[in-house]
Amino acid sequence: KQGVFTYDPAFTATCSCTSDITFIDGENGILMYRGYPVDQLAEKSSFLEVCYLLLNGELPNAPEMDEFRDAITHHTMLNESLVKFYDGFHYDAHPMAMLTGIVGSLSAFYHDTTDVNNPEHREIFARRMIAKMPTIAAAAYKHSIGQPKIGPKNHLDYASNFLRMCFAVPAEEYEIDPVAAKALDVLFILHADHEQNASTSTVRMAGSTGANPYAAISTGIAALWGPAHGGANEAVLNMLSQIGDVSQVGKYVEKAKDKDDPFRLMGFGHRVYKNFDPRATIIRGYCHEILEHFGMQNNKLFELALELERIALEDDYFIERKLYPNVDFYSGIIYQALGIPINMFTPMFAIARTVGWAAHWSEMMADPGMRIARPRQVYTGYELRDYINIDKR
Ligand code: SDX
């Protein structure tokens, strides 16, 4: 049944909206997409099936899944004039900068998604965005390494297509590793949506003005880039490399507790989870399997991460503040094992979260009672005063 959850009025007073899409119980570490627990979806579903679920509210039957998969498959290519936009970026531009610019420029291309009040326009927008994000991200990676961009292949699944667009080169055949593709598909499922996080709220805020949906998605990419949000997955790997050795973990845990020290344990803490982030638990378990598959059992950074978690979770500072590893703490270990460079970790998050952004935008725009977002403030400035001419100042 829907809508059976009851809330403390003090909590609902803090809420910016209602939504049927995702449920988080931060105290008990529960995450559900349309009522289905994320651990079951990670184990039994596929990212594209989860996309259908998040967008439509129900799991698809076989004909619905075939139609959806076919629609996504036939929207994966980029307009050649859009591909030229990459040439405007310096080779060392951060891929998230390219994603923000390229996705925003999609708003100049399509006229079959301009009527945000038309359900058909909303559906084609969501499908096109989900389909194109891997191609856009892979092209950004190719641009950053000076290699020719590789287009999508329609016979490949979503994750395999992305891996091939990143790592294939014209000079050689590229062989898909099914274990790598499955691991990526699971990570995409785990990152697909997370109710009103900063980037999703940003997309809703921008979309509430009636703005072009592609432009609204580009605001979500910008928000996700921050190290306090999706940028944390990149920051975790840089932090682990900075710590360098298990012997240094205690020193950095103490630094993270020092209010005068800007150092924070990246990948730790969460505004909502005051218990384990269920996604972190699943990803940590997957690390063992993936590292073994790639013969990286003694991965130094993973050992560092495990030791960091062990020490922090025994420390009163972290226990009192209910600081646990979040989704970003272990994900980079798997991305790195798959050969994905650190500066592409947050684009991975963006690829997955595109469906969450699109689902929340669509849900909001379908609401006849939707009004422009307009947060208020507590004013702490001057009281009324008269202008003083510069010769009197
Ligand atoms: C994501 O919202 C979402 O759902 C996001 C996300 C999603 O799927 O969309 O889950 C994805 O963004 C996960 C979070 C990734 N960010 C990081 O890992 C960056 C490191 N974490 C922190 O910056 C922080 O924990 C946040 C940003 C995640 C949460 O910030 P809050 O809720 O504002 O927590 P806070 O800053 O108020 O911290 C409470 C206390 C403070 O100490 P006191 O002032 O009470 O003494 O805990 C401390 C903080 O100093 N603290 C940390 C810490 N995180 C919080 N101390 C050391 N290391 C940390 N990581």
Short mmCIF file of C-alpha atoms and ligand atoms in Angstrom, two decimals:
data_model
loop_
_atom_site.label_atom_id
_atom_site.label_comp_id
_atom_site.label_asym_id
_atom_site.label_seq_id
_atom_site.Cartn_x
_atom_site.Cartn_y
_atom_site.Cartn_z
CA LYS A 1 0.00 0.00 0.00
CA GLN A 2 1.13 3.62 -0.49
CA GLY A 3 1.14 6.49 1.93
CA VAL A 4 1.01 4.39 5.11
CA PHE A 5 3.89 6.17 6.82
CA THR A 6 3.11 8.64 9.61
CA TYR A 7 5.41 11.47 10.67
CA ASP A 8 5.92 13.74 13.65
CA PRO A 9 4.42 17.17 12.71
CA ALA A 10 7.72 18.76 13.75
CA PHE A 11 9.42 16.65 11.05
CA THR A 12 6.88 17.37 8.33
CA ALA A 13 7.31 21.10 9.06
CA THR A 14 10.92 20.74 7.88
CA CYS A 15 9.97 18.96 4.64
CA SER A 16 10.16 20.72 1.27
CA CYS A 17 7.79 18.34 -0.53
CA THR A 18 5.98 15.01 -0.57
CA SER A 19 7.15 12.16 -2.81
CA ASP A 20 6.27 8.54 -3.63
CA ILE A 21 9.68 7.68 -5.05
CA THR A 22 12.25 6.87 -2.33
CA PHE A 23 12.05 6.22 1.39
CA ILE A 24 14.96 6.53 3.83
CA ASP A 25 14.88 5.54 7.49
CA GLY A 26 18.12 7.10 8.72
CA GLU A 27 17.94 5.68 12.24
CA ASN A 28 17.57 2.10 11.00
CA GLY A 29 19.61 2.32 7.81
CA ILE A 30 16.71 1.53 5.47
CA LEU A 31 16.53 2.66 1.80
CA MET A 32 13.61 1.72 -0.49
CA TYR A 33 12.89 2.66 -4.13
CA ARG A 34 9.10 2.65 -4.62
CA GLY A 35 8.83 0.28 -1.61
CA TYR A 36 11.47 -2.21 -2.76
CA PRO A 37 14.54 -2.46 -0.45
CA VAL A 38 17.70 -1.43 -2.27
CA ASP A 39 19.57 -4.60 -1.25
CA GLN A 40 16.98 -6.77 -3.05
CA LEU A 41 17.11 -4.55 -6.14
CA ALA A 42 20.93 -4.63 -6.13
CA GLU A 43 20.86 -8.43 -5.94
CA LYS A 44 17.97 -9.26 -8.28
CA SER A 45 17.27 -6.32 -10.62
CA SER A 46 19.17 -4.35 -13.27
CA PHE A 47 19.85 -0.62 -13.43
CA LEU A 48 17.53 -0.14 -16.42
CA GLU A 49 14.74 -2.05 -14.65
CA VAL A 50 15.30 0.17 -11.58
CA CYS A 51 15.10 3.21 -13.89
CA TYR A 52 11.70 1.99 -15.10
CA LEU A 53 10.62 1.44 -11.47
CA LEU A 54 11.73 4.89 -10.30
CA LEU A 55 10.08 6.62 -13.27
CA ASN A 56 6.82 4.65 -13.35
CA GLY A 57 6.29 3.44 -9.78
CA GLU A 58 6.02 -0.25 -10.63
CA LEU A 59 8.37 -2.98 -11.84
CA PRO A 60 7.86 -3.58 -15.58
CA ASN A 61 6.50 -6.78 -17.11
CA ALA A 62 8.49 -8.28 -19.99
CA PRO A 63 6.86 -6.28 -22.86
CA GLU A 64 7.15 -3.04 -20.84
CA MET A 65 10.81 -3.75 -20.13
CA ASP A 66 11.53 -4.55 -23.77
CA GLU A 67 9.88 -1.29 -24.92
CA PHE A 68 11.75 0.74 -22.29
CA ARG A 69 15.13 -0.88 -23.04
CA ASP A 70 14.58 -0.31 -26.78
CA ALA A 71 13.69 3.35 -26.21
CA ILE A 72 16.76 3.95 -24.06
CA THR A 73 19.00 2.09 -26.54
CA HIS A 74 17.87 4.31 -29.40
CA HIS A 75 18.62 7.55 -27.59
CA THR A 76 22.24 6.83 -26.63
CA MET A 77 23.90 8.68 -29.54
CA LEU A 78 24.92 12.36 -29.40
CA ASN A 79 24.11 14.96 -32.06
CA GLU A 80 27.35 15.59 -33.99
CA SER A 81 27.11 19.34 -33.41
CA LEU A 82 26.96 18.61 -29.67
CA VAL A 83 30.11 16.50 -29.93
CA LYS A 84 31.90 19.60 -31.28
CA PHE A 85 31.24 21.32 -27.92
CA TYR A 86 33.89 19.09 -26.30
CA ASP A 87 36.56 20.77 -28.42
CA GLY A 88 35.88 23.98 -26.50
CA PHE A 89 37.16 22.38 -23.29
CA HIS A 90 40.85 22.32 -22.48
CA TYR A 91 42.07 18.69 -22.31
CA ASP A 92 42.55 18.94 -18.52
CA ALA A 93 39.02 20.24 -17.80
CA HIS A 94 37.42 18.22 -14.99
CA PRO A 95 34.87 15.80 -16.52
CA MET A 96 32.20 17.22 -14.17
CA ALA A 97 32.79 20.66 -15.72
CA MET A 98 32.23 19.10 -19.15
CA LEU A 99 29.09 17.26 -17.99
CA THR A 100 27.64 20.47 -16.55
CA GLY A 101 28.25 22.33 -19.81
CA ILE A 102 27.27 19.60 -22.26
CA VAL A 103 24.05 18.61 -20.45
CA GLY A 104 23.06 22.25 -20.08
CA SER A 105 23.54 22.72 -23.83
CA LEU A 106 21.08 19.88 -24.54
CA SER A 107 18.45 22.51 -23.69
CA ALA A 108 19.26 24.11 -27.05
CA PHE A 109 18.68 20.95 -29.07
CA TYR A 110 15.28 19.45 -28.48
CA HIS A 111 11.83 20.85 -29.21
CA ASP A 112 9.88 17.68 -28.37
CA THR A 113 10.43 18.21 -24.64
CA THR A 114 9.71 21.91 -24.26
CA ASP A 115 6.18 21.53 -22.87
CA VAL A 116 6.93 20.51 -19.27
CA ASN A 117 3.17 20.11 -18.70
CA ASN A 118 2.92 17.44 -21.41
CA PRO A 119 3.43 13.89 -20.00
CA GLU A 120 4.77 12.68 -23.36
CA HIS A 121 7.37 15.48 -23.41
CA ARG A 122 8.34 14.59 -19.82
CA GLU A 123 8.72 10.90 -20.69
CA ILE A 124 10.90 11.47 -23.75
CA PHE A 125 13.07 13.89 -21.76
CA ALA A 126 13.65 11.36 -18.96
CA ARG A 127 14.44 8.53 -21.37
CA ARG A 128 16.74 10.68 -23.48
CA MET A 129 18.63 11.95 -20.41
CA ILE A 130 19.13 8.45 -18.95
CA ALA A 131 20.25 7.17 -22.36
CA LYS A 132 22.70 9.95 -23.17
CA MET A 133 24.45 10.48 -19.83
CA PRO A 134 26.85 7.50 -20.23
CA THR A 135 27.72 8.61 -23.77
CA ILE A 136 28.28 12.20 -22.57
CA ALA A 137 30.43 11.04 -19.62
CA ALA A 138 32.48 8.60 -21.70
CA ALA A 139 33.08 11.30 -24.33
CA ALA A 140 34.32 13.64 -21.57
CA TYR A 141 36.76 10.94 -20.45
CA LYS A 142 38.00 10.36 -24.01
CA HIS A 143 38.44 14.12 -24.49
CA SER A 144 40.50 14.31 -21.28
CA ILE A 145 42.91 11.60 -22.49
CA GLY A 146 43.07 12.78 -26.10
CA GLN A 147 41.54 9.62 -27.54
CA PRO A 148 38.83 9.41 -30.22
CA LYS A 149 35.31 9.24 -28.82
CA ILE A 150 33.68 5.81 -29.11
CA GLY A 151 29.96 5.64 -29.92
CA PRO A 152 27.44 3.31 -28.28
CA LYS A 153 26.64 -0.21 -29.53
CA ASN A 154 22.96 -1.16 -29.44
CA HIS A 155 23.55 -4.83 -28.63
CA LEU A 156 25.33 -4.02 -25.36
CA ASP A 157 23.67 -3.56 -21.96
CA TYR A 158 23.82 -0.17 -20.25
CA ALA A 159 26.94 -0.74 -18.12
CA SER A 160 28.82 -2.68 -20.80
CA ASN A 161 28.13 0.09 -23.31
CA PHE A 162 29.60 2.65 -20.93
CA LEU A 163 32.73 0.59 -20.22
CA ARG A 164 33.28 0.07 -23.96
CA MET A 165 32.76 3.79 -24.75
CA CYS A 166 35.39 4.58 -22.11
CA PHE A 167 38.02 1.94 -22.76
CA ALA A 168 37.68 0.75 -26.38
CA VAL A 169 40.11 2.19 -28.95
CA PRO A 170 39.69 1.99 -32.75
CA ALA A 171 42.93 0.04 -33.07
CA GLU A 172 41.75 -2.97 -31.05
CA GLU A 173 38.70 -5.09 -30.29
CA TYR A 174 37.34 -4.43 -26.78
CA GLU A 175 36.21 -7.42 -24.75
CA ILE A 176 33.51 -6.76 -22.18
CA ASP A 177 34.24 -8.21 -18.72
CA PRO A 178 30.80 -9.38 -17.49
CA VAL A 179 31.96 -9.22 -13.84
CA ALA A 180 33.00 -5.58 -14.29
CA ALA A 181 29.74 -4.75 -16.09
CA LYS A 182 27.66 -6.40 -13.34
CA ALA A 183 29.57 -4.55 -10.61
CA LEU A 184 28.97 -1.25 -12.41
CA ASP A 185 25.28 -2.04 -12.87
CA VAL A 186 24.97 -2.70 -9.12
CA LEU A 187 26.75 0.58 -8.31
CA PHE A 188 24.40 2.42 -10.68
CA ILE A 189 21.41 0.87 -8.84
CA LEU A 190 22.78 1.91 -5.44
CA HIS A 191 23.35 5.51 -6.58
CA ALA A 192 20.09 5.88 -8.55
CA ASP A 193 18.08 7.92 -6.08
CA HIS A 194 18.15 9.19 -2.51
CA GLU A 195 15.05 11.34 -1.90
CA GLN A 196 15.74 15.06 -1.32
CA ASN A 197 19.56 15.14 -1.35
CA ALA A 198 21.24 18.41 -2.33
CA SER A 199 21.46 17.74 -6.07
CA THR A 200 17.92 16.39 -6.39
CA SER A 201 16.57 19.34 -4.41
CA THR A 202 18.52 21.63 -6.76
CA VAL A 203 16.91 20.01 -9.81
CA ARG A 204 13.48 20.37 -8.21
CA MET A 205 14.18 24.01 -7.31
CA ALA A 206 15.26 24.85 -10.87
CA GLY A 207 12.46 22.78 -12.42
CA SER A 208 9.81 24.44 -10.22
CA THR A 209 10.27 27.67 -12.21
CA GLY A 210 9.26 25.82 -15.40
CA ALA A 211 12.87 25.93 -16.65
CA ASN A 212 14.06 23.70 -19.47
CA PRO A 213 14.49 20.19 -17.98
CA TYR A 214 17.98 19.64 -19.43
CA ALA A 215 19.07 22.94 -17.90
CA ALA A 216 17.54 21.78 -14.59
CA ILE A 217 19.55 18.54 -14.74
CA SER A 218 22.75 20.54 -15.32
CA THR A 219 22.10 22.36 -12.01
CA GLY A 220 21.94 18.95 -10.31
CA ILE A 221 25.28 17.96 -11.85
CA ALA A 222 26.82 21.17 -10.51
CA ALA A 223 25.48 20.50 -7.00
CA LEU A 224 26.57 16.86 -7.05
CA TRP A 225 30.16 17.87 -7.90
CA GLY A 226 30.79 19.33 -4.44
CA PRO A 227 33.03 17.25 -2.09
CA ALA A 228 30.34 17.36 0.62
CA HIS A 229 28.03 15.52 -1.81
CA GLY A 230 28.84 13.33 -4.81
CA GLY A 231 32.35 14.72 -5.10
CA ALA A 232 33.15 12.81 -1.90
CA ASN A 233 33.83 9.58 -3.81
CA GLU A 234 36.77 11.27 -5.56
CA ALA A 235 37.81 12.93 -2.26
CA VAL A 236 37.84 9.55 -0.44
CA LEU A 237 40.44 8.07 -2.80
CA ASN A 238 42.55 11.22 -2.55
CA MET A 239 42.23 11.04 1.27
CA LEU A 240 43.22 7.36 1.39
CA SER A 241 46.24 8.11 -0.82
CA GLN A 242 47.12 11.04 1.49
CA ILE A 243 46.95 8.75 4.57
CA GLY A 244 49.16 6.37 2.63
CA ASP A 245 49.68 3.63 5.19
CA VAL A 246 47.65 1.80 7.84
CA SER A 247 50.15 3.06 10.43
CA GLN A 248 49.00 6.64 9.72
CA VAL A 249 45.25 5.99 10.13
CA GLY A 250 45.16 6.89 13.84
CA LYS A 251 46.86 10.22 13.15
CA TYR A 252 44.28 11.16 10.51
CA VAL A 253 41.36 10.05 12.68
CA GLU A 254 42.65 12.49 15.32
CA LYS A 255 43.00 15.22 12.64
CA ALA A 256 39.37 14.64 11.63
CA LYS A 257 38.29 15.25 15.25
CA ASP A 258 40.30 18.49 15.57
CA LYS A 259 37.93 21.44 15.05
CA ASP A 260 40.89 23.63 14.14
CA ASP A 261 41.92 21.23 11.41
CA PRO A 262 39.91 21.44 8.14
CA PHE A 263 40.57 17.72 7.51
CA ARG A 264 37.41 15.60 7.50
CA LEU A 265 37.02 11.86 6.97
CA MET A 266 35.59 11.95 3.46
CA GLY A 267 32.97 9.26 2.89
CA PHE A 268 31.98 9.44 6.55
CA GLY A 269 28.85 10.96 8.02
CA HIS A 270 25.44 11.72 6.57
CA ARG A 271 22.66 14.22 7.21
CA VAL A 272 20.03 11.48 7.30
CA TYR A 273 21.74 8.15 8.09
CA LYS A 274 22.59 7.99 11.79
CA ASN A 275 23.31 4.30 11.36
CA PHE A 276 25.01 2.38 8.57
CA ASP A 277 24.28 3.65 5.04
CA PRO A 278 22.91 0.39 3.57
CA ARG A 279 24.59 1.22 0.27
CA ALA A 280 28.02 1.37 1.94
CA THR A 281 27.46 -2.04 3.47
CA ILE A 282 26.58 -3.59 0.10
CA ILE A 283 29.49 -1.88 -1.69
CA ARG A 284 31.99 -2.96 1.00
CA GLY A 285 30.90 -6.57 0.51
CA TYR A 286 31.21 -6.19 -3.25
CA CYS A 287 34.77 -4.85 -2.92
CA HIS A 288 36.01 -8.25 -1.74
CA GLU A 289 34.48 -10.01 -4.78
CA ILE A 290 35.66 -7.46 -7.33
CA LEU A 291 39.21 -7.13 -5.95
CA GLU A 292 39.55 -10.92 -5.95
CA HIS A 293 38.25 -11.09 -9.55
CA PHE A 294 40.92 -8.61 -10.65
CA GLY A 295 43.64 -10.29 -8.56
CA MET A 296 43.88 -7.21 -6.30
CA GLN A 297 43.16 -9.02 -3.00
CA ASN A 298 45.86 -7.06 -1.22
CA ASN A 299 44.58 -3.69 -2.40
CA LYS A 300 46.33 -1.24 -0.07
CA LEU A 301 43.64 1.44 -0.28
CA PHE A 302 40.88 -1.06 0.58
CA GLU A 303 42.86 -2.31 3.57
CA LEU A 304 43.33 1.33 4.60
CA ALA A 305 39.60 2.00 4.26
CA LEU A 306 38.68 -1.07 6.35
CA GLU A 307 41.17 -0.04 9.09
CA LEU A 308 39.91 3.56 9.00
CA GLU A 309 36.34 2.35 9.43
CA ARG A 310 37.35 -0.02 12.27
CA ILE A 311 39.23 2.66 14.23
CA ALA A 312 36.63 5.40 13.65
CA LEU A 313 33.70 3.20 14.69
CA GLU A 314 35.46 2.45 18.01
CA ASP A 315 36.11 6.16 18.66
CA ASP A 316 33.71 8.07 20.94
CA TYR A 317 33.86 11.18 18.69
CA PHE A 318 32.35 9.25 15.77
CA ILE A 319 30.06 7.12 17.94
CA GLU A 320 28.59 10.17 19.72
CA ARG A 321 28.00 11.93 16.39
CA LYS A 322 26.68 8.74 14.74
CA LEU A 323 29.18 9.05 11.91
CA TYR A 324 29.31 5.94 9.72
CA PRO A 325 30.70 5.26 6.24
CA ASN A 326 28.35 6.53 3.54
CA VAL A 327 27.84 5.47 -0.08
CA ASP A 328 31.01 7.29 -1.17
CA PHE A 329 33.40 5.57 1.23
CA TYR A 330 33.98 2.32 -0.65
CA SER A 331 32.62 3.00 -4.14
CA GLY A 332 35.92 4.40 -5.40
CA ILE A 333 37.72 1.14 -4.53
CA ILE A 334 35.53 -0.65 -7.06
CA TYR A 335 35.70 2.12 -9.67
CA GLN A 336 39.50 2.04 -9.45
CA ALA A 337 39.54 -1.77 -9.80
CA LEU A 338 37.43 -1.35 -12.97
CA GLY A 339 40.09 0.99 -14.35
CA ILE A 340 38.01 4.13 -13.96
CA PRO A 341 40.23 7.17 -13.18
CA ILE A 342 39.57 9.15 -9.99
CA ASN A 343 38.36 12.26 -11.82
CA MET A 344 35.61 10.13 -13.39
CA PHE A 345 34.23 8.87 -10.05
CA THR A 346 31.72 11.72 -9.62
CA PRO A 347 30.56 11.45 -13.26
CA MET A 348 29.75 7.81 -12.41
CA PHE A 349 27.53 9.09 -9.61
CA ALA A 350 25.93 11.57 -12.06
CA ILE A 351 25.19 8.82 -14.61
CA ALA A 352 23.33 6.81 -11.96
CA ARG A 353 21.57 9.75 -10.29
CA THR A 354 20.22 11.08 -13.59
CA VAL A 355 17.22 8.75 -13.22
CA GLY A 356 16.58 10.06 -9.69
CA TRP A 357 16.76 13.65 -10.85
CA ALA A 358 14.46 12.91 -13.81
CA ALA A 359 11.99 10.94 -11.67
CA HIS A 360 11.70 13.69 -9.06
CA TRP A 361 11.44 16.41 -11.72
CA SER A 362 8.70 14.43 -13.52
CA GLU A 363 6.82 13.76 -10.26
CA MET A 364 6.94 17.46 -9.39
CA MET A 365 5.90 18.69 -12.85
CA ALA A 366 2.97 16.21 -12.94
CA ASP A 367 1.60 17.69 -9.70
CA PRO A 368 -1.20 20.14 -10.60
CA GLY A 369 -0.64 21.86 -7.27
CA MET A 370 3.08 22.41 -7.93
CA ARG A 371 4.29 25.92 -7.08
CA ILE A 372 7.65 27.61 -7.59
CA ALA A 373 10.10 26.83 -4.78
CA ARG A 374 10.67 29.94 -2.72
CA PRO A 375 12.56 29.31 0.58
CA ARG A 376 12.41 32.15 3.13
CA GLN A 377 15.14 33.40 5.53
CA VAL A 378 15.75 34.85 8.98
CA TYR A 379 17.00 38.42 8.32
CA THR A 380 19.92 39.41 10.54
CA GLY A 381 21.02 42.58 8.75
CA TYR A 382 20.65 46.35 9.49
CA GLU A 383 17.35 47.93 10.39
CA LEU A 384 16.03 50.71 8.09
CA ARG A 385 18.60 53.54 7.51
CA ASP A 386 18.96 56.53 5.08
CA TYR A 387 21.46 56.82 2.19
CA ILE A 388 24.61 58.87 2.88
CA ASN A 389 26.34 60.72 -0.01
CA ILE A 390 29.90 59.63 -0.64
CA ASP A 391 31.35 63.03 0.41
CA LYS A 392 29.78 62.48 3.84
CA ARG A 393 31.12 58.93 4.41
C1 SDX B 1 26.30 12.00 -0.30
O1 SDX B 1 21.97 13.75 1.22
C2 SDX B 1 22.20 12.66 0.63
O2 SDX B 1 21.38 11.75 0.58
C3 SDX B 1 23.54 12.57 -0.05
C4 SDX B 1 23.93 11.23 -0.63
C5 SDX B 1 23.04 10.86 -1.81
O3 SDX B 1 22.91 9.67 -2.10
O4 SDX B 1 22.57 11.80 -2.50
O5 SDX B 1 23.81 10.22 0.35
C6 SDX B 1 25.36 11.24 -1.17
O6 SDX B 1 26.49 13.15 -0.53
C7 SDX B 1 26.92 11.33 0.89
C8 SDX B 1 27.78 12.31 1.75
C9 SDX B 1 29.16 12.44 1.07
N1 SDX B 1 29.96 13.50 1.76
C10 SDX B 1 31.03 13.17 2.49
O7 SDX B 1 31.38 12.01 2.74
C11 SDX B 1 31.84 14.36 3.00
C12 SDX B 1 32.24 14.12 4.48
N2 SDX B 1 31.02 14.19 5.29
C13 SDX B 1 30.71 15.45 5.93
O8 SDX B 1 31.05 16.58 5.17
C14 SDX B 1 29.29 15.43 6.52
O9 SDX B 1 29.19 14.29 7.26
C15 SDX B 1 28.10 15.53 5.61
C16 SDX B 1 28.19 16.68 4.68
C17 SDX B 1 27.92 14.27 4.83
C18 SDX B 1 26.89 15.69 6.51
O10 SDX B 1 26.99 16.92 7.06
P1 SDX B 1 25.99 17.37 8.25
O11 SDX B 1 24.80 16.50 8.33
O12 SDX B 1 25.81 18.83 8.10
O13 SDX B 1 26.81 17.00 9.51
P2 SDX B 1 27.56 18.06 10.35
O14 SDX B 1 28.54 18.75 9.46
O15 SDX B 1 26.54 18.87 11.09
O16 SDX B 1 28.36 17.14 11.36
C19 SDX B 1 27.83 16.84 12.61
C20 SDX B 1 29.07 16.68 13.46
C21 SDX B 1 29.96 17.92 13.45
O17 SDX B 1 30.68 17.95 14.66
P3 SDX B 1 30.12 18.95 15.86
O18 SDX B 1 30.08 20.34 15.29
O19 SDX B 1 28.75 18.42 16.22
O20 SDX B 1 31.14 18.78 16.97
O21 SDX B 1 29.89 15.60 12.96
C22 SDX B 1 31.11 16.13 12.51
C23 SDX B 1 30.94 17.63 12.33
O22 SDX B 1 32.17 18.31 12.53
N3 SDX B 1 31.39 15.48 11.21
C24 SDX B 1 32.56 14.98 10.86
C25 SDX B 1 32.33 14.41 9.59
N4 SDX B 1 31.07 14.58 9.21
C26 SDX B 1 30.48 15.26 10.22
N5 SDX B 1 33.75 14.95 11.47
C27 SDX B 1 34.75 14.34 10.80
N6 SDX B 1 34.63 13.75 9.58
C28 SDX B 1 33.43 13.78 8.95
N7 SDX B 1 33.28 13.23 7.75
#
